[in-house]
One Martini backbone bead per residue (centre of mass of N, CA, C, O) as a GRO file, in nm:
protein
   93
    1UNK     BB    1   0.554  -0.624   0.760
    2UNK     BB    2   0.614  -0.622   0.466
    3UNK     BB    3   0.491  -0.504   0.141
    4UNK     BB    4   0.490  -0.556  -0.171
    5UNK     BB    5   0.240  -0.284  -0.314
    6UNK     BB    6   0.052  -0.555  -0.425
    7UNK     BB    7  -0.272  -0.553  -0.341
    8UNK     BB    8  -0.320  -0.697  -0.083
    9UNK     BB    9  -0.261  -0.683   0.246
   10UNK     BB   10  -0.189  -0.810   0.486
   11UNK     BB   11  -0.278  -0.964   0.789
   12UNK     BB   12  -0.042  -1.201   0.867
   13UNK     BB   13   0.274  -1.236   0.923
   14UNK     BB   14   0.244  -1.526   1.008
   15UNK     BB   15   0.184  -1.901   0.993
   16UNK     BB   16   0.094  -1.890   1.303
   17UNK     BB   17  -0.136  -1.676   1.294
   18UNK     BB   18  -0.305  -1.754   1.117
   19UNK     BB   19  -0.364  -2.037   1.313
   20UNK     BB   20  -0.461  -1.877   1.558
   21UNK     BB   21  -0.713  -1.785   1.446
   22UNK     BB   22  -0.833  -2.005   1.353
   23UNK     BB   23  -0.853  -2.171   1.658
   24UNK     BB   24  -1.032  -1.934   1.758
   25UNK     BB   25  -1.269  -1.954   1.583
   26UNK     BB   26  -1.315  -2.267   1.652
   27UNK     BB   27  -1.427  -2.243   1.894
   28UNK     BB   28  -1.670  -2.000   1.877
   29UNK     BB   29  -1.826  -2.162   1.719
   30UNK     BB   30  -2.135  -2.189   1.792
   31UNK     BB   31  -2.112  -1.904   1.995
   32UNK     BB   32  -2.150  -1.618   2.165
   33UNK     BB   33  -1.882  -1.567   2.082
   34UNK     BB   34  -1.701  -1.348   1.925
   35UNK     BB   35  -1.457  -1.387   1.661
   36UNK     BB   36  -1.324  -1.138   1.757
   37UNK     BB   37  -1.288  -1.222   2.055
   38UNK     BB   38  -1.102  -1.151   2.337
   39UNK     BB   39  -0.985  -1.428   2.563
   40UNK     BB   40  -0.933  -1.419   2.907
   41UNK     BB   41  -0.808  -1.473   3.211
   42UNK     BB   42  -0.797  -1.352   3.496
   43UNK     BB   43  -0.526  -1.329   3.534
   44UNK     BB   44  -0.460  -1.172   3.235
   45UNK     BB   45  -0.636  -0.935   3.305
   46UNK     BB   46  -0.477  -0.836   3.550
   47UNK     BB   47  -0.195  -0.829   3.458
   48UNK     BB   48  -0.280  -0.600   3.209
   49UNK     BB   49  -0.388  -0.387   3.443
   50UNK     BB   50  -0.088  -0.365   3.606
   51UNK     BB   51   0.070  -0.246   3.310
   52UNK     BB   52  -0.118  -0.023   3.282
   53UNK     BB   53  -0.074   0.132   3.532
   54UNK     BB   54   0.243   0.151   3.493
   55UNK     BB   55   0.227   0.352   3.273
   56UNK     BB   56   0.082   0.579   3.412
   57UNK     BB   57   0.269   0.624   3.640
   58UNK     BB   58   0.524   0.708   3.462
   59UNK     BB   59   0.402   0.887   3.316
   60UNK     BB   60   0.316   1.128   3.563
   61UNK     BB   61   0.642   1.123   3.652
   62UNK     BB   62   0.686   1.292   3.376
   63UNK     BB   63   0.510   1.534   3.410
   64UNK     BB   64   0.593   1.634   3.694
   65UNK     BB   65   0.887   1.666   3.599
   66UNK     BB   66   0.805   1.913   3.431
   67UNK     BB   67   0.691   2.064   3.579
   68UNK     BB   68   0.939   2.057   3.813
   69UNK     BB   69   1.218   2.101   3.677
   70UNK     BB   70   1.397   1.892   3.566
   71UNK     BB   71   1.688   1.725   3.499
   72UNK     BB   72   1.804   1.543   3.227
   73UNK     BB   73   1.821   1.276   3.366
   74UNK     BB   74   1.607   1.215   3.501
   75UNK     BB   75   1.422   1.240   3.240
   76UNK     BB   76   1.540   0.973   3.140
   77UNK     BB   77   1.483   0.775   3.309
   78UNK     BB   78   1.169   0.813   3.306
   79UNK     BB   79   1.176   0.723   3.031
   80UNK     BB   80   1.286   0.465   3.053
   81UNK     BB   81   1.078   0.338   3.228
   82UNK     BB   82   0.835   0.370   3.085
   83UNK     BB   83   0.948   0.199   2.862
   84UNK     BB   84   0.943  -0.023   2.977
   85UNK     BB   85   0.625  -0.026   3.047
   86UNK     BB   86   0.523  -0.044   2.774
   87UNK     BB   87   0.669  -0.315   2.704
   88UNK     BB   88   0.500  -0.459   2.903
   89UNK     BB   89   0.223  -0.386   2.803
   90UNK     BB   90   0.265  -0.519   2.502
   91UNK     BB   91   0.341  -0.838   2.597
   92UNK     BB   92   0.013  -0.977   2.572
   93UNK     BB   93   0.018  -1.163   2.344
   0.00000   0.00000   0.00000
């Protein structure tokens, strides 16, 4: 979402963004739930939490693999696999 330099920076990258926020706001007005408030069902927020798990432990098998002197190769694989769990648990929106 590139900035123009002047005024106001963009809020929403594209006008379907914008239009996807319009329909969370209305759904939730008039209601306890704050306008702000992402709301997931059980599956997607299990899901999130599966991604985010996975995350964690690839981190992890990077972290043990520099502490025990793996080799580059090793720890290239393992940075491949993180960022691949990575952009999977970015994915969620």
């Amino acid at each position: 979402m590139p900035d123009a330099g002047i005024g106001r920076r963009r809020q929403y990258c594209r006008q379907s963004c914008r239009q996807r926020a319009y329909e969370q706001r209305a759904l939730v007005k008039g209601t306890s739930v704050p306008a702000d408030a992402v709301v997931l069902t059980a599956e997607e927020a299990s899901e999130l939490s599966d991604r985010v798990f996975q995350v964690r432990c690839a981190a992890e098998d990077v972290a043990t693999a520099v502490e025990e002197g793996a080799d580059t190769t090793e720890l290239r694989d393992l940075c491949y696999a993180l960022m691949q769990a990575a952009k999977a648990a970015d994915g969620w929106r």
